Short mmCIF file of C-alpha atoms and ligand atoms in Angstrom, two decimals:
data_model
loop_
_atom_site.label_atom_id
_atom_site.label_comp_id
_atom_site.label_asym_id
_atom_site.label_seq_id
_atom_site.Cartn_x
_atom_site.Cartn_y
_atom_site.Cartn_z
CA MET P 90 0.00 0.00 0.00
CA THR P 91 1.62 3.27 -1.08
CA GLU P 92 0.72 6.72 0.14
CA LEU P 93 -1.22 7.42 -3.05
CA ASP P 94 -3.13 4.16 -2.70
CA SER P 95 -4.30 5.27 0.74
CA LEU P 96 -6.09 8.32 -0.68
CA PRO P 97 -9.89 8.24 -1.25
CA ASP P 98 -11.02 6.67 -4.54
CA ASP P 99 -12.25 10.00 -5.97
CA VAL P 100 -8.87 11.65 -5.30
CA ARG P 101 -6.96 8.77 -6.87
CA GLN P 102 -9.23 9.05 -9.93
CA ALA P 103 -8.61 12.81 -10.09
CA VAL P 104 -4.85 12.18 -9.82
CA ALA P 105 -4.97 9.65 -12.66
CA GLU P 106 -6.91 12.04 -14.90
CA THR P 107 -4.56 14.93 -14.09
CA ARG P 108 -1.55 12.75 -14.92
CA GLU P 109 -3.08 12.00 -18.32
CA ARG P 110 -3.62 15.70 -19.04
CA VAL P 111 -0.20 16.83 -17.83
CA ALA P 112 1.60 14.12 -19.81
CA ALA P 113 -0.29 15.13 -22.97
CA LEU P 114 0.38 18.84 -22.37
CA HIS P 115 4.12 18.25 -22.17
CA ALA P 116 4.02 17.09 -25.82
CA GLU P 117 2.86 20.60 -26.76
CA LEU P 118 6.15 22.21 -25.65
CA PRO P 119 8.40 20.53 -28.30
CA ARG P 120 5.49 20.61 -30.76
CA TRP P 121 5.47 24.44 -30.63
CA GLY P 122 9.28 24.69 -30.47
CA LEU P 123 9.32 26.03 -26.91
CA VAL P 124 11.96 23.70 -25.39
CA SER P 125 15.18 21.86 -26.19
CA TRP P 126 16.16 18.49 -24.71
CA THR P 127 14.69 18.32 -21.15
CA ALA P 128 14.26 22.05 -20.55
CA GLY P 129 10.90 23.31 -19.35
CA ASN P 130 8.04 21.77 -17.41
CA VAL P 131 4.26 21.76 -16.95
CA SER P 132 2.16 21.22 -13.84
CA GLU P 133 -1.53 21.22 -13.00
CA ARG P 134 -3.52 21.17 -9.79
CA VAL P 135 -5.43 17.98 -8.96
CA PRO P 136 -9.09 19.05 -8.73
CA GLY P 137 -10.52 18.64 -5.23
CA ALA P 138 -7.18 17.86 -3.57
CA ASP P 139 -4.25 19.82 -2.19
CA LEU P 140 -2.01 18.14 -4.73
CA PHE P 141 -0.49 18.90 -8.11
CA VAL P 142 1.14 16.85 -10.85
CA ILE P 143 4.45 17.86 -12.45
CA LYS P 144 7.05 16.51 -14.85
CA PRO P 145 9.84 14.28 -13.52
CA SER P 146 13.15 16.13 -13.57
CA GLY P 147 15.52 15.61 -16.49
CA VAL P 148 13.33 13.11 -18.36
CA THR P 149 13.23 13.60 -22.15
CA TYR P 150 9.87 14.52 -23.62
CA ASP P 151 9.60 11.31 -25.64
CA ALA P 152 9.91 9.33 -22.39
CA LEU P 153 7.14 11.17 -20.55
CA ALA P 154 3.99 9.16 -19.81
CA PRO P 155 1.06 9.59 -17.38
CA GLU P 156 2.47 7.05 -14.94
CA ARG P 157 5.78 8.93 -14.89
CA MET P 158 4.20 12.23 -13.85
CA VAL P 159 5.08 13.00 -10.23
CA VAL P 160 2.39 13.84 -7.67
CA CYS P 161 3.29 16.52 -5.14
CA ARG P 162 1.77 18.20 -2.10
CA MET P 163 1.45 21.98 -1.98
CA ASP P 164 4.72 22.22 -0.05
CA GLY P 165 6.47 20.65 -3.04
CA THR P 166 7.17 17.29 -1.43
CA LYS P 167 6.52 14.18 -3.46
CA VAL P 168 3.65 11.78 -2.78
CA GLU P 169 5.14 8.28 -2.89
CA ASP P 170 3.42 5.85 -5.23
CA TRP P 171 4.39 2.69 -7.05
CA THR P 172 4.34 4.18 -10.59
CA SER P 173 6.79 7.06 -10.16
CA THR P 174 9.09 5.39 -7.64
CA GLY P 175 12.59 6.81 -7.98
CA LEU P 176 11.48 9.71 -10.18
CA ASN P 177 12.27 13.09 -8.65
CA PRO P 178 9.88 15.94 -9.45
CA SER P 179 10.99 18.84 -11.65
CA SER P 180 13.75 21.06 -10.31
CA ASP P 181 11.18 23.88 -10.56
CA THR P 182 8.71 22.13 -8.26
CA ALA P 183 9.28 24.66 -5.46
CA ALA P 184 8.37 27.49 -7.85
CA HIS P 185 5.21 25.80 -9.08
CA ALA P 186 4.18 24.95 -5.49
CA TYR P 187 4.76 28.53 -4.34
CA VAL P 188 2.51 29.84 -7.12
CA TYR P 189 -0.26 27.37 -6.22
CA ARG P 190 -0.05 28.29 -2.51
CA HIS P 191 -0.22 32.04 -3.16
CA MET P 192 -2.46 32.26 -6.26
CA PRO P 193 -5.54 30.07 -5.57
CA ALA P 194 -7.13 30.86 -8.96
CA VAL P 195 -4.13 29.39 -10.79
CA GLY P 196 -4.67 25.82 -11.95
CA GLY P 197 -1.65 25.34 -14.17
CA VAL P 198 1.97 26.54 -14.39
CA VAL P 199 4.41 26.23 -17.30
CA HIS P 200 8.09 27.05 -17.67
CA THR P 201 10.01 27.10 -20.95
CA HIS P 202 13.24 28.48 -22.36
CA SER P 203 11.62 29.48 -25.65
CA THR P 204 14.14 31.42 -27.71
CA TYR P 205 12.64 34.83 -28.32
CA ALA P 206 10.94 35.22 -24.95
CA THR P 207 14.15 34.09 -23.22
CA ALA P 208 16.11 36.66 -25.24
CA PHE P 209 13.88 39.38 -23.77
CA ALA P 210 14.47 37.81 -20.32
CA ALA P 211 18.24 37.83 -20.92
CA ARG P 212 18.06 41.57 -21.55
CA GLY P 213 15.64 42.21 -18.67
CA GLN P 214 13.32 43.78 -21.26
CA GLU P 215 9.51 43.47 -21.09
CA ILE P 216 7.63 42.54 -24.26
CA PRO P 217 5.79 45.79 -25.06
CA CYS P 218 2.11 45.85 -25.94
CA VAL P 219 2.63 46.92 -29.55
CA LEU P 220 0.37 44.28 -31.17
CA THR P 221 -3.34 43.55 -30.87
CA MET P 222 -2.36 39.93 -30.12
CA VAL P 223 -0.41 41.07 -27.03
CA ALA P 224 -3.44 43.10 -25.88
CA ASP P 225 -5.81 40.17 -26.57
CA GLU P 226 -3.79 37.52 -24.74
CA PHE P 227 -1.93 39.47 -22.07
CA GLY P 228 -3.91 42.71 -21.64
CA GLY P 229 -0.71 44.79 -21.69
CA PRO P 230 3.07 44.31 -21.74
CA ILE P 231 4.57 40.97 -20.64
CA PRO P 232 6.56 41.94 -17.55
CA VAL P 233 10.05 40.97 -16.39
CA GLY P 234 10.46 39.25 -13.04
CA PRO P 235 13.52 39.39 -10.75
CA LEU P 236 16.73 37.41 -11.24
CA ALA P 237 16.20 34.42 -8.95
CA ILE P 238 18.18 31.23 -8.48
CA ILE P 239 16.56 27.81 -8.75
CA GLY P 240 16.20 25.59 -5.69
CA ASP P 241 14.12 27.52 -3.17
CA ASP P 242 11.05 29.84 -3.15
CA SER P 243 12.91 32.68 -4.93
CA ILE P 244 11.56 31.99 -8.41
CA GLY P 245 8.03 31.31 -7.18
CA ARG P 246 8.04 34.48 -5.10
CA GLY P 247 9.25 36.46 -8.10
CA ILE P 248 6.48 35.03 -10.30
CA VAL P 249 3.77 35.85 -7.74
CA GLU P 250 5.10 39.34 -6.94
CA THR P 251 5.19 40.16 -10.66
CA LEU P 252 1.89 38.64 -11.79
CA GLU P 253 -0.44 39.04 -8.79
CA GLY P 254 -3.27 41.40 -9.73
CA GLN P 255 -1.97 41.69 -13.30
CA ARG P 256 -3.67 40.72 -16.56
CA SER P 257 -0.58 39.03 -17.98
CA ARG P 258 -0.38 35.26 -17.57
CA ALA P 259 3.32 35.34 -18.52
CA VAL P 260 6.40 36.66 -16.74
CA LEU P 261 9.94 36.78 -18.13
CA MET P 262 12.14 35.80 -15.18
CA ALA P 263 15.30 37.85 -15.65
CA GLN P 264 18.18 36.00 -17.31
CA HIS P 265 16.28 32.73 -17.05
CA GLY P 266 13.11 32.44 -19.13
CA PRO P 267 9.31 32.63 -19.26
CA PHE P 268 6.94 31.20 -16.67
CA THR P 269 3.21 31.22 -17.40
CA ILE P 270 0.10 30.60 -15.35
CA GLY P 271 -3.45 29.69 -16.31
CA ALA P 272 -6.83 28.48 -15.09
CA ASP P 273 -5.57 24.99 -15.91
CA GLY P 274 -2.56 23.37 -17.53
CA ARG P 275 -3.87 23.90 -21.08
CA ASP P 276 -4.43 27.62 -20.42
CA ALA P 277 -0.88 27.97 -19.08
CA VAL P 278 0.52 26.12 -22.12
CA LYS P 279 -1.43 28.44 -24.42
CA ALA P 280 0.06 31.45 -22.62
CA ALA P 281 3.55 29.99 -23.18
CA VAL P 282 2.85 29.44 -26.89
CA MET P 283 1.47 32.95 -27.38
CA CYS P 284 4.26 34.51 -25.30
CA GLU P 285 6.87 33.06 -27.68
CA GLU P 286 4.79 34.02 -30.73
CA VAL P 287 4.58 37.69 -29.77
CA ALA P 288 8.21 37.75 -28.57
CA ARG P 289 9.32 36.59 -32.01
CA THR P 290 7.20 39.13 -33.89
CA VAL P 291 8.16 42.04 -31.65
CA SER P 292 11.85 41.10 -31.89
CA ILE P 293 11.68 41.27 -35.68
CA ALA P 294 9.69 44.51 -35.63
CA GLN P 295 12.22 46.11 -33.27
CA LEU P 296 15.08 45.36 -35.68
CA LYS P 297 14.06 48.59 -37.42
CA GLY P 298 13.89 50.52 -34.16
CA PRO P 299 11.41 50.96 -31.29
CA VAL P 300 7.70 50.36 -31.92
CA ALA P 301 5.00 52.52 -30.33
CA PRO P 302 2.70 50.76 -27.82
CA LEU P 303 -1.04 50.65 -28.49
CA PRO P 304 -3.17 53.32 -26.80
CA GLN P 305 -4.38 52.12 -23.37
CA ASP P 306 -8.08 52.49 -24.23
CA MET P 307 -7.57 50.25 -27.26
CA ILE P 308 -5.67 47.68 -25.16
CA ASP P 309 -8.55 47.62 -22.67
CA LYS P 310 -11.17 47.11 -25.44
CA LEU P 311 -9.11 44.38 -27.15
CA TRP P 312 -8.50 42.58 -23.85
CA TYR P 313 -12.21 42.67 -22.91
CA ARG P 314 -13.31 41.43 -26.37
CA TYR P 315 -10.80 38.58 -26.48
CA GLN P 316 -11.46 37.42 -22.91
CA ASN P 317 -15.26 37.67 -23.10
CA VAL P 318 -16.50 37.63 -26.72
CA TYR P 319 -13.94 35.89 -28.93
CA GLY P 320 -14.42 32.26 -29.89
CA GLN P 321 -17.20 29.80 -29.13
CA HIS P 322 -19.25 29.97 -25.95
CA ALA P 323 -21.85 27.25 -26.39
CA GLU P 324 -21.27 24.25 -24.10
CA GLY P 325 -18.76 21.88 -25.68
CA ALA P 326 -18.34 24.03 -28.79
CA SER P 327 -14.58 24.55 -28.43
O1 5SP A 208 15.45 26.15 -15.96
C1 5SP A 208 15.83 25.07 -15.55
C2 5SP A 208 17.24 24.84 -15.19
O2 5SP A 208 17.88 26.10 -15.12
C3 5SP A 208 14.87 23.93 -15.43
O3 5SP A 208 13.58 24.47 -15.39
C4 5SP A 208 14.92 23.04 -16.65
O4 5SP A 208 14.55 23.83 -17.75
C5 5SP A 208 13.97 21.87 -16.53
O5 5SP A 208 14.25 21.19 -15.34
P1 5SP A 208 13.41 19.87 -14.96
O6 5SP A 208 11.95 20.20 -14.98
O7 5SP A 208 13.75 18.80 -16.00
O8 5SP A 208 13.94 19.52 -13.58
#
């Protein structure tokens, strides 16, 4: 009997379903060109439990599977179970756990080293809101977070201090790379994809010099439309 086995049936079912989703979401990072080798990671809260599921550290993306996803408590410690025995959770687990403890509305966290967004992070330069797509997805510029070393709560604290109360779901941690948050893992992955997309476009645009930001009233209108009107809203229409 492992620790995970001792949990109620509904929690074990929720853990199994979250593992399936998180394993599938990891495939999106190489698919969209956001990571190289074993860089980056995705996590998602387990609905109805003070647990989250995260990638095992240093495992290549082609070797990731639901049963290899690591289950953690909100303090970042691993829940022992027979499927992920011997697999340590991501080296960013403390950061993900800190975000979950301090931002209750966040259901998913993603970290990548995607090239263009990481270049902005290297320079400590925010991605300015010069495109309608930046206004739609991030509601303003994508901010830079503090330089923080991996291994304790520093990165997580920097993410929360930068994003709390902000529209942006992405932060460029200085000289490290982007972290994104979302209502769930898929939402956080989308934010990572769109963060890299706008970073690339803005980088190219800025080759010819600075680009003027959109007027704030337009940013506000674009953000509202995209968050509340855009797309399909009928049940199951997505
Ligand atoms: O940024 C770093 C290392 O600096 C890490 O986030 C790696 O990018 C992925 O680490 P694991 O999730 O495989 O431990």
